[in-house]
Short mmCIF file of C-alpha atoms in Angstrom, two decimals:
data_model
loop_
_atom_site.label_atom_id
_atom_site.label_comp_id
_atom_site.label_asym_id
_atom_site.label_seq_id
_atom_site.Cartn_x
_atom_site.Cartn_y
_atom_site.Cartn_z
CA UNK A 1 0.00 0.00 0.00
CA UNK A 2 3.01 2.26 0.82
CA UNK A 3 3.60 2.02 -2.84
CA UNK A 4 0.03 4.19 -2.91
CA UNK A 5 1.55 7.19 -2.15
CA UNK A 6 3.84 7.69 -5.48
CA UNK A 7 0.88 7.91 -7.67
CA UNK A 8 -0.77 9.80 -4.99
CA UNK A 9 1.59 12.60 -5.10
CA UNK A 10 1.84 11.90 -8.80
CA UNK A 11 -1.44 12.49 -9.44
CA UNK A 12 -2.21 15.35 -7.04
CA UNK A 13 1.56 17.23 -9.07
CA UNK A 14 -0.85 16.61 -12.34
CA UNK A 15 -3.50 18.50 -11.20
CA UNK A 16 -2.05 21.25 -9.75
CA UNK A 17 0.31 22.28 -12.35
CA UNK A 18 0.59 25.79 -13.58
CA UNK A 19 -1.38 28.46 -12.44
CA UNK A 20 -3.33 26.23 -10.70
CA UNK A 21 -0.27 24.93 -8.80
CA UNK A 22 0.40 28.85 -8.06
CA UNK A 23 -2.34 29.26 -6.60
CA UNK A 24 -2.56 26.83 -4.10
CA UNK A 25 0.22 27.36 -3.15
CA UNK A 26 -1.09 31.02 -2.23
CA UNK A 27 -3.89 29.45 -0.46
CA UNK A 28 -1.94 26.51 1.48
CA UNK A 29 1.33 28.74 2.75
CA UNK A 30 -0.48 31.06 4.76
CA UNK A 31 -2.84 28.79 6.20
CA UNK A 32 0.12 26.51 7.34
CA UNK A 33 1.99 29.55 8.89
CA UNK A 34 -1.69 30.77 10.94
CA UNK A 35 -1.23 27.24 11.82
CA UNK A 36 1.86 27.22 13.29
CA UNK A 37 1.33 31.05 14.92
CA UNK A 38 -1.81 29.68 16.50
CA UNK A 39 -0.53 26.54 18.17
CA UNK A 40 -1.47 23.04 16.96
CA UNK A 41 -3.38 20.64 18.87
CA UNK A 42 -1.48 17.51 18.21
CA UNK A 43 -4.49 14.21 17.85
CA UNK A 44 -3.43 13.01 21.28
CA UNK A 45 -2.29 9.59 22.64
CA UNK A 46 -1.13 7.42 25.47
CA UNK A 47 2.77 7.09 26.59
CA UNK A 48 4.60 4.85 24.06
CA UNK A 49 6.25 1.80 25.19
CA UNK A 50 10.13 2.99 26.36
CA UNK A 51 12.79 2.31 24.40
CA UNK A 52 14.21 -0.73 26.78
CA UNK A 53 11.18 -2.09 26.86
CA UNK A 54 10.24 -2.62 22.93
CA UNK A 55 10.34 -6.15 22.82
CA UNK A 56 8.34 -6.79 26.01
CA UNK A 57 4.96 -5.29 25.04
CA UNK A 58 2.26 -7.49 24.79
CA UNK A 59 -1.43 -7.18 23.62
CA UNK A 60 -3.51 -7.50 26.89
CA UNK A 61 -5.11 -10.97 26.86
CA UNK A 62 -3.16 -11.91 24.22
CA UNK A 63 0.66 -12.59 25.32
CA UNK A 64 3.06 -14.26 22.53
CA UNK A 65 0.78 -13.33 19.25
CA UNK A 66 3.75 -11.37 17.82
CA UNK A 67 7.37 -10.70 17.27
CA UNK A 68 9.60 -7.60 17.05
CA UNK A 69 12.20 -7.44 14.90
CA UNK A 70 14.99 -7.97 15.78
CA UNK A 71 15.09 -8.37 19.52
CA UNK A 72 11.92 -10.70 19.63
CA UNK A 73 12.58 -12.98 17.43
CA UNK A 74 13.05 -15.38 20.38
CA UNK A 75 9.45 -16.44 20.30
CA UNK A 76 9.06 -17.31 16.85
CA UNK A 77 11.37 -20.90 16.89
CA UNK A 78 8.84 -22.23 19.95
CA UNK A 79 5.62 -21.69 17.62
CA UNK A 80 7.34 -22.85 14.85
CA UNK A 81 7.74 -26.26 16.70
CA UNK A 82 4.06 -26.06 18.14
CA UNK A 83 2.82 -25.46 14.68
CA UNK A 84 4.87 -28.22 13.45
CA UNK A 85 3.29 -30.68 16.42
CA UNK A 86 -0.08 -29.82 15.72
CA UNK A 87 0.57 -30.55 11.98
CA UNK A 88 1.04 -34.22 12.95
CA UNK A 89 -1.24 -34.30 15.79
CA UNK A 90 -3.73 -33.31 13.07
CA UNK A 91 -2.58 -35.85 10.51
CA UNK A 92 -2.96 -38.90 13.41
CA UNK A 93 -6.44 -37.75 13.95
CA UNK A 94 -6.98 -37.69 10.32
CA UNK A 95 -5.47 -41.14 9.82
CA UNK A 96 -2.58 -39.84 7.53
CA UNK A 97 0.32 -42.39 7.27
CA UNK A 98 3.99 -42.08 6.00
CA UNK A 99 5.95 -39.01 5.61
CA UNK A 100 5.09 -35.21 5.67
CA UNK A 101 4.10 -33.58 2.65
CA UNK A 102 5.67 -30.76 0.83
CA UNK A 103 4.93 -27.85 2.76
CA UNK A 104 4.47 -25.01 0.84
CA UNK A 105 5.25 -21.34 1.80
CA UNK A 106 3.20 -17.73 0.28
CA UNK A 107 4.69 -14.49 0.35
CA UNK A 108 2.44 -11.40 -0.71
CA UNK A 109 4.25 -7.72 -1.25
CA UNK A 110 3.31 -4.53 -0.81
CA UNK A 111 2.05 -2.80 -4.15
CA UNK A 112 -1.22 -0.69 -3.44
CA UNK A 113 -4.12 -1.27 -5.79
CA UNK A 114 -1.34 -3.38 -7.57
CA UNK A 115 -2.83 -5.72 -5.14
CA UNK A 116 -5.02 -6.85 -8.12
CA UNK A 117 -2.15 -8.58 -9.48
CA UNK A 118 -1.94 -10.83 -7.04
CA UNK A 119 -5.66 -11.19 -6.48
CA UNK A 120 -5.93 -12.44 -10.26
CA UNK A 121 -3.03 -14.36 -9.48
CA UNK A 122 -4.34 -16.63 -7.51
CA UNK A 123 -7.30 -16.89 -9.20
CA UNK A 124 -5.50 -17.98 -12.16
CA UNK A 125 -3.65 -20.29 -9.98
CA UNK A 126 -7.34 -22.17 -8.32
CA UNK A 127 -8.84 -22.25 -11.74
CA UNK A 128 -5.26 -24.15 -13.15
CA UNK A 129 -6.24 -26.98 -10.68
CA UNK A 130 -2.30 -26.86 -9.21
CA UNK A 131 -2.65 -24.52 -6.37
CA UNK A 132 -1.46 -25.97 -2.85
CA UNK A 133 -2.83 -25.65 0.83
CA UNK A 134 -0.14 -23.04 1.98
CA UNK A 135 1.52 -24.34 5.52
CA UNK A 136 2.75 -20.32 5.39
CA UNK A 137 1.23 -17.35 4.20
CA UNK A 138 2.48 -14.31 4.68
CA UNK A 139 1.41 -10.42 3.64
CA UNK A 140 2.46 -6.98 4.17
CA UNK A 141 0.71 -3.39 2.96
CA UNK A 142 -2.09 -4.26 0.42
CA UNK A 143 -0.35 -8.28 0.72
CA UNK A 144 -1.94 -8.15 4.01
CA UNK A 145 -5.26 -7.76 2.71
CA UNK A 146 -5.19 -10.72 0.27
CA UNK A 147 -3.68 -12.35 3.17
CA UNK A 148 -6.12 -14.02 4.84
CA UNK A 149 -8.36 -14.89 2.23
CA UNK A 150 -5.18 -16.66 0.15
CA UNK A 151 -4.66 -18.49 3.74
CA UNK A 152 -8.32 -19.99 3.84
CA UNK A 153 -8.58 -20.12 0.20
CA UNK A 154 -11.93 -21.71 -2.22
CA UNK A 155 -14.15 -20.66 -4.40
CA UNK A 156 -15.98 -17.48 -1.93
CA UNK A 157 -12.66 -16.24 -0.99
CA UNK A 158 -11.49 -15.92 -4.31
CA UNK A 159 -14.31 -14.59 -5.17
CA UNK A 160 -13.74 -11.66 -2.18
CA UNK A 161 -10.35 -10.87 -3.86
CA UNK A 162 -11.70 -10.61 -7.38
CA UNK A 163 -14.54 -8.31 -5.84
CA UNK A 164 -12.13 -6.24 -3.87
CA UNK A 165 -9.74 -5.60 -6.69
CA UNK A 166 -11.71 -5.11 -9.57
CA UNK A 167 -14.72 -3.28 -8.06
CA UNK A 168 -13.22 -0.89 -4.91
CA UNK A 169 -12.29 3.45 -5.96
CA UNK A 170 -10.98 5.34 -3.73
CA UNK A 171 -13.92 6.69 -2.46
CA UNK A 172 -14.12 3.03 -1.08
CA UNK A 173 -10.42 3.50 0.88
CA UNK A 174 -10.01 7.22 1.72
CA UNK A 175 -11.46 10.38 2.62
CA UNK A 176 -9.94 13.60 1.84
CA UNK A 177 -8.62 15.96 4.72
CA UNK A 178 -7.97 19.46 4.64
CA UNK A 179 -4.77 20.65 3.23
CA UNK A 180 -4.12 22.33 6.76
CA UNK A 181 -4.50 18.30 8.18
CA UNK A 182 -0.05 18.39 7.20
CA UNK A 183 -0.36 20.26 10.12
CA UNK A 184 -3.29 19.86 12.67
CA UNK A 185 -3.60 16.44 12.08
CA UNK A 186 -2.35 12.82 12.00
CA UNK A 187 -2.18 12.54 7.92
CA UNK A 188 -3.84 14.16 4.79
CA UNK A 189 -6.63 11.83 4.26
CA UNK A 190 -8.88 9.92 6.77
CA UNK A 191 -9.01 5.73 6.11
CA UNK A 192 -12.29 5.31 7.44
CA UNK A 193 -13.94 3.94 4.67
CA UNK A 194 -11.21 1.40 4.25
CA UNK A 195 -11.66 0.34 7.82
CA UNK A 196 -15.01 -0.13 7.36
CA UNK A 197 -14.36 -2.13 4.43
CA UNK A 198 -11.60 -4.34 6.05
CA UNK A 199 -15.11 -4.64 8.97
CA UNK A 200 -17.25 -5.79 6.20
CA UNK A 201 -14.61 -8.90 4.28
CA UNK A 202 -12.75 -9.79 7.41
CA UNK A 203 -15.78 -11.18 9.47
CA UNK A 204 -15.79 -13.52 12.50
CA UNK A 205 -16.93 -16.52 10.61
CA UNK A 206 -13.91 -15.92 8.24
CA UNK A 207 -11.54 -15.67 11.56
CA UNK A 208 -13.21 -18.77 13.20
CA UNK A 209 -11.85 -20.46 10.10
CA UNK A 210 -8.50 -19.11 10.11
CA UNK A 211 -8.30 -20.48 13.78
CA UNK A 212 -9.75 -23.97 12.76
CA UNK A 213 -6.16 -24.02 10.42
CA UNK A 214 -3.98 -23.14 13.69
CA UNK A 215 -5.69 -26.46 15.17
CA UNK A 216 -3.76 -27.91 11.83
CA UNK A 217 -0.37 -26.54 12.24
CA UNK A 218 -0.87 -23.89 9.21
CA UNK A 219 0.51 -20.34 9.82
CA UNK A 220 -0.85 -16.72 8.83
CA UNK A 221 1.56 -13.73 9.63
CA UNK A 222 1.05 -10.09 8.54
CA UNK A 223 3.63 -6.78 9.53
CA UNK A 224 3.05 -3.98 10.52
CA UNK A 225 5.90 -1.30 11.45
CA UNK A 226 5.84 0.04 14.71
CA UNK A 227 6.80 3.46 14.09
CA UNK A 228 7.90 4.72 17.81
CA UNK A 229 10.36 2.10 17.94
CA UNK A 230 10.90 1.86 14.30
CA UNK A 231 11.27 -1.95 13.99
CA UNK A 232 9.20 -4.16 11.80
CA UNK A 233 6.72 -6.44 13.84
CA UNK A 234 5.09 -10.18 12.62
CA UNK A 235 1.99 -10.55 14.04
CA UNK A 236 0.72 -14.17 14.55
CA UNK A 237 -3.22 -13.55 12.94
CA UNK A 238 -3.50 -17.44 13.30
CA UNK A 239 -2.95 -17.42 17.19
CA UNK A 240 -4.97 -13.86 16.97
CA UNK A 241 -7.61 -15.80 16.05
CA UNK A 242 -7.51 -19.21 18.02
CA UNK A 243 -7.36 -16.87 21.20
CA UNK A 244 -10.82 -16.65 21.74
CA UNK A 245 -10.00 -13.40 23.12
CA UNK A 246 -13.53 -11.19 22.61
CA UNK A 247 -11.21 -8.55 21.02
CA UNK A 248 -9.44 -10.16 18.57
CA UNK A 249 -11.27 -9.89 15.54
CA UNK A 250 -11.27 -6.10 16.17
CA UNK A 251 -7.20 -6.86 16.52
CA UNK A 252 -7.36 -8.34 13.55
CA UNK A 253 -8.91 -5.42 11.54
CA UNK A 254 -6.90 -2.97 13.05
CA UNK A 255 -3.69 -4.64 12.13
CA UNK A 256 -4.88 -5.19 8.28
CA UNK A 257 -5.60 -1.63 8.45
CA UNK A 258 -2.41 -0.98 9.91
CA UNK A 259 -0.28 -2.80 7.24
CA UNK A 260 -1.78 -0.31 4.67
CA UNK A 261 -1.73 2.79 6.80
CA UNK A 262 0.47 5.10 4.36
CA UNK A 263 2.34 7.26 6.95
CA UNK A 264 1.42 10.76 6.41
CA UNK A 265 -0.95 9.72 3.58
CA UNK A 266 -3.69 7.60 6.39
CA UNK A 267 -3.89 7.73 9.92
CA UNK A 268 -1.58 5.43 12.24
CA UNK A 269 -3.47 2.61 13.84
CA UNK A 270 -3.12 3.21 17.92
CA UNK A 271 -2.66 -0.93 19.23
CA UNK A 272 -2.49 -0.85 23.34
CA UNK A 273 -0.27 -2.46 24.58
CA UNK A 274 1.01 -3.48 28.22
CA UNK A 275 4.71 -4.11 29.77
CA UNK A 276 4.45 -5.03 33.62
CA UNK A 277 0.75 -4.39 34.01
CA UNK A 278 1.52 -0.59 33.13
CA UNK A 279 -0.79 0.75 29.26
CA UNK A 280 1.02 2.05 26.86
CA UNK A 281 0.22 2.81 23.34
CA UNK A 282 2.52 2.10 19.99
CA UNK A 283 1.99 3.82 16.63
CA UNK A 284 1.61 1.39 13.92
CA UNK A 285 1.97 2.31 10.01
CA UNK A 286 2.40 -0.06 6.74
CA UNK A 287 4.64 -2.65 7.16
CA UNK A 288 6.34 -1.60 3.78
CA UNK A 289 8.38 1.18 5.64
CA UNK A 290 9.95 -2.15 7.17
CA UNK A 291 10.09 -4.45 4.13
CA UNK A 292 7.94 -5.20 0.97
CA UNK A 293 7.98 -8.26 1.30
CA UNK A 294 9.16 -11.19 4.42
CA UNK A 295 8.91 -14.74 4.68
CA UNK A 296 9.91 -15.62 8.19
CA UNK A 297 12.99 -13.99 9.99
CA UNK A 298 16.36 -13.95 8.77
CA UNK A 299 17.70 -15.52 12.12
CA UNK A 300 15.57 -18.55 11.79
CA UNK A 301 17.74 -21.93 10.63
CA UNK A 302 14.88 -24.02 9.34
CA UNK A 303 17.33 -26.60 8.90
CA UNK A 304 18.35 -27.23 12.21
CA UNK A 305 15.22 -26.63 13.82
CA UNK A 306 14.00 -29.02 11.58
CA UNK A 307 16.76 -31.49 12.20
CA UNK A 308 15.89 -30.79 16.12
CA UNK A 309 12.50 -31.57 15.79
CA UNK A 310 13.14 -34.73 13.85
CA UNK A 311 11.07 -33.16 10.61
CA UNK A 312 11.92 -34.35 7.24
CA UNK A 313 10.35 -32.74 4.14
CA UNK A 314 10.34 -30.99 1.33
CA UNK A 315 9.99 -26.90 1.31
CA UNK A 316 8.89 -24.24 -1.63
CA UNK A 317 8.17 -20.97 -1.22
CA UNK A 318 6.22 -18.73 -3.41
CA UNK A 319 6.45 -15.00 -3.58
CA UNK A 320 4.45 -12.58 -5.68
CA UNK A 321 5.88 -9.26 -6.12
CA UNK A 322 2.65 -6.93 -6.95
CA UNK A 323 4.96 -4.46 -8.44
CA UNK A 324 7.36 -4.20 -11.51
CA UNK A 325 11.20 -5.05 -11.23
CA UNK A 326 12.26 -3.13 -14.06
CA UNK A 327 12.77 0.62 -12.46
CA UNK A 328 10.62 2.87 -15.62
CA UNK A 329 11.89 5.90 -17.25
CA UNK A 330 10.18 9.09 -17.83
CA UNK A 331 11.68 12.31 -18.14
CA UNK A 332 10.96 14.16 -14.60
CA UNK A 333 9.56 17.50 -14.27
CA UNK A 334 11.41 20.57 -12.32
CA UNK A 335 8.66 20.72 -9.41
CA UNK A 336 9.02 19.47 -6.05
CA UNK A 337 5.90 17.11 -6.01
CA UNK A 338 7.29 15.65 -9.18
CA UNK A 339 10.57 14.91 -7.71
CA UNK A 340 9.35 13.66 -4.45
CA UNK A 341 7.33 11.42 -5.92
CA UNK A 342 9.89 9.85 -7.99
CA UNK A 343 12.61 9.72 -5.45
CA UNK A 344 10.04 7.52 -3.12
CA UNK A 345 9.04 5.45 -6.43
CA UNK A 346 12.93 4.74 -7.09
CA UNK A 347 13.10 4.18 -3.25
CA UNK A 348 10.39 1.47 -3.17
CA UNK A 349 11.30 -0.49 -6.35
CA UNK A 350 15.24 -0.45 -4.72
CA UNK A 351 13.89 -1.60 -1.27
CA UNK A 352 11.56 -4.26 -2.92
CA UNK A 353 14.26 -5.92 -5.51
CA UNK A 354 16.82 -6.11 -1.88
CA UNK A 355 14.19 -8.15 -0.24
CA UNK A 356 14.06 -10.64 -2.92
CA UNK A 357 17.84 -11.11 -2.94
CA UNK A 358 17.62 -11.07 0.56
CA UNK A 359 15.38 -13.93 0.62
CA UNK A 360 16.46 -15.68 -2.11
CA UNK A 361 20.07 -15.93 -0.19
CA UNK A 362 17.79 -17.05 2.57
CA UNK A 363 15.84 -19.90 0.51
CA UNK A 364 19.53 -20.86 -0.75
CA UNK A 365 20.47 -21.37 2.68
CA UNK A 366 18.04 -23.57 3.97
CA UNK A 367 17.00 -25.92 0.85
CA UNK A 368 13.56 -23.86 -0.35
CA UNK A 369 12.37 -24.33 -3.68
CA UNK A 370 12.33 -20.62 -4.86
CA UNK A 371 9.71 -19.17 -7.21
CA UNK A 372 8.62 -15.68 -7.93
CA UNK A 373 5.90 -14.05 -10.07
CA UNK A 374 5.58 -10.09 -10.62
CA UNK A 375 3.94 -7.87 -13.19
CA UNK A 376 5.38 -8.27 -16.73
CA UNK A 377 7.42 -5.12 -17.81
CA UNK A 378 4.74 -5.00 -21.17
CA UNK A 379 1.88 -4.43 -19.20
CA UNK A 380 1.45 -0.47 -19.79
CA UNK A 381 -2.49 -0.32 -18.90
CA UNK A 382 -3.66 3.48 -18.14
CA UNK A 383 -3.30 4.49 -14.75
CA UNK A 384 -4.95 7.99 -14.04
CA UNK A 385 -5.16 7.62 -10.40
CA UNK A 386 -5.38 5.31 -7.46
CA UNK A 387 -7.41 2.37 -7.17
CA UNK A 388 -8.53 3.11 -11.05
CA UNK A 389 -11.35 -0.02 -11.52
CA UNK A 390 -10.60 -0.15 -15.31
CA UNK A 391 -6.88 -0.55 -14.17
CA UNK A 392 -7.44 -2.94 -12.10
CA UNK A 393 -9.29 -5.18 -13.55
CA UNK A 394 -6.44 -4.86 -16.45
CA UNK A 395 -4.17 -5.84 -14.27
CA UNK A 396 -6.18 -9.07 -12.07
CA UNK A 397 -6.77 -10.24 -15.91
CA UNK A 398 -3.23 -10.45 -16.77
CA UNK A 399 -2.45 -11.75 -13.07
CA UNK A 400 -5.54 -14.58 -13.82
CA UNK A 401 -4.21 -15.08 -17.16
CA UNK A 402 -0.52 -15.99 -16.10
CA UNK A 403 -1.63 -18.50 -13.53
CA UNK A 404 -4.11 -20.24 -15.55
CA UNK A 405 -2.28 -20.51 -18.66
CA UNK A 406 0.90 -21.78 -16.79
CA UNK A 407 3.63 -21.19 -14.87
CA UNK A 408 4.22 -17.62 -14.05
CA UNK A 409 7.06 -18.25 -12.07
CA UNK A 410 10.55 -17.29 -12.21
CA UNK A 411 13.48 -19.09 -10.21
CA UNK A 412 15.82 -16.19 -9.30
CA UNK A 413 15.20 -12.45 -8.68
CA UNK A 414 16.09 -10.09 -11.66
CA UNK A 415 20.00 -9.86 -12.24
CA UNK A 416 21.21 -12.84 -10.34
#
């Protein structure tokens, strides 16, 4: 979703080129210095968790449904092994014999309304007959949206994805704010509309199913960046929702919203949190200011923890990139929108291509089948503005097309 904000600012330098761009600029400056002269009322919040005490935070009621990066990794190799027992706990109780299948790993990037590349994706990839039950899935920024519904899978939830991404405007994800909101408030636009979307799709029968696959050893992670601390955090939506907490489906929500929260662009999602009893709050943006894309963390040695636990199988990951990898040329324009805009949209493309070497190195490491799909460099559809429905259904039919018509995989990122 982070990726959003390029064509955002793009689109916003378009239409206030010129005289146009003059004057609001006549209009905007002196409001933001009144502004400033009269005081601004910062949108107010609790404490945020101290520095020391990052990693110790928990959601109240809910201890252990999440990691910081780095320094709480520590958690994540004990549910790996309790996901792993309850794999085989459910195969006995199913009657399964002989050794453990393939399990099979999805990654889902960042991209925006990109998104609907994926989305058609994996349509494609139902109607080919040849798409697996994921033991992982895993989603960041618009990724964490498709998220869940990849993780459940079947014909309704594909049908949700196709729905979202081909039929949703932006009336449908944001609200405009006032131009003074750069300075009075939280962000320029309100997400509202996208959290009461995100209420609408992600319902508690669709969570009660997503905990009836953490009875089966399957795994659904999402990230979110806490932006206090600024470290990446993996939140466990599979434990979320076995809890049987009564808040977690709001959880839930929030953090899907959070993945997607543009900082600046939407409003930070406020999660409470608790160290020692005492309540603290921690700002939480889109997880693509952390990555664009994760698979589990770096410090993780499947091998050996496999070895440990005495597993023996076969491992494949599958990542698709809802962006392209080739970085684009057009000629830029003097103006500072212009140039903002295309320093974040080099930024973004640079970050996401390092996370695929990054865990390509990793898949290396520990013996995972690597495969990647993105969006063709030929695809040139018209993209006026955000979440453009003609574009997007342009783009889930090339996504669809690619997965039913074969393999759109690759078996190295770009360059290597």
């Amino acid at each position: 979703m982070l990726d959003a904000v390029v064509g955002a600012a793009a689109s916003t330098q378009r239409s206030v080129t010129g005289s146009a761009f003059i004057r609001t600029c006549r209009v905007a400056i002196p409001g933001v210095m009144l502004a400033f002269l009269l005081g601004c009322a910062s949108t107010s919040r609790q404490p945020a968790v101290p520095e020391s005490d990052t990693a110790r935070a928990q959601i109240p009621g809910m201890p252990g449904v999440r990691y910081v990066v780095p320094e709480g990794i520590a958690g994540f190799e004990p549910d790996v092994l309790q996901a792993a027992a309850a794999e085989q706990q459910a195969r006995s109780r199913a009657g399964a014999t002989g050794p453990l299948p393939p399990a099979t790993f999805l990654a889902l990037s960042g991209g925006g309304d990109n998104g609907a590349f994926a989305a058609g994706l994996l349509n494609g990839w139902t109607a080919a007959g040849n798409r697996p039950q994921f033991k992982l899935v895993t989603g960041i920024s618009t990724g964490a949206l498709i998220a869940p519904f990849a993780f459940v899978g079947g014909a309704k939830h594909d049908q949700a994805l196709r729905d979202f991404y081909t039929g949703v405007t932006s009336k449908d994800v944001l609200e405009a704010r006032s131009i003074l909101a750069a300075v009075t408030d939280d962000a320029m636009a309100d997400n509202a509309p996208l959290r009461r979307l995100v209420g609408r799709v992600m319902t508690a029968e669709l969570m009660q199913e997503i905990a009836a696959e953490h009875a089966k050893g399957r795994v659904l992670l999402i990230g979110t960046t806490n932006l206090d601390a600024r470290r990446g955090v993996i939140w466990n939506l599979t434990k979320i929702a076995a809890s049987g907490h009564p808040n977690s489906l709001q959880l839930i929500q929030d953090l899907m919203v959070a993945s997607a929260a543009i900082p600046g662009g939407f409003p930070p999602m406020m999660i409470d949190v608790e160290v020692d009893g005492r309540r603290h709050q921690e700002m939480h943006v889109d997880g693509g200011t952390s990555a664009q894309v994760f698979v589990y963390p770096t410090s993780l040695d499947v091998q050996a923890l496999a070895a440990e636990a005495g597993i023996v199988r076969d491992r494949s990951l599958y990542i698709i990139r809802s962006s392209k990898l080739t970085p684009g040329w057009s000629e830029v324009e003097r103006r500072t929108l212009s140039i903002a805009g295309r320093a974040v949209a080099s930024l973004i493309t640079t970050q996401g291509i390092g996370d695929l070497y990054r865990i390509y190195a990793i898949a290396q490491r520990d013996r995972v089948d690597f495969n990647l799909a993105y969006i063709p460099a030929s695809f040139d559809a018209p993209h006026p503005q955000e979440f453009d429905t003609d574009y997007m259904r342009a783009l889930f039919k090339v996504g669809y097309d690619l997965a039913s018509q074969g393999q759109p995989w690759v078996k190295r990122p770009p360059g290597m």
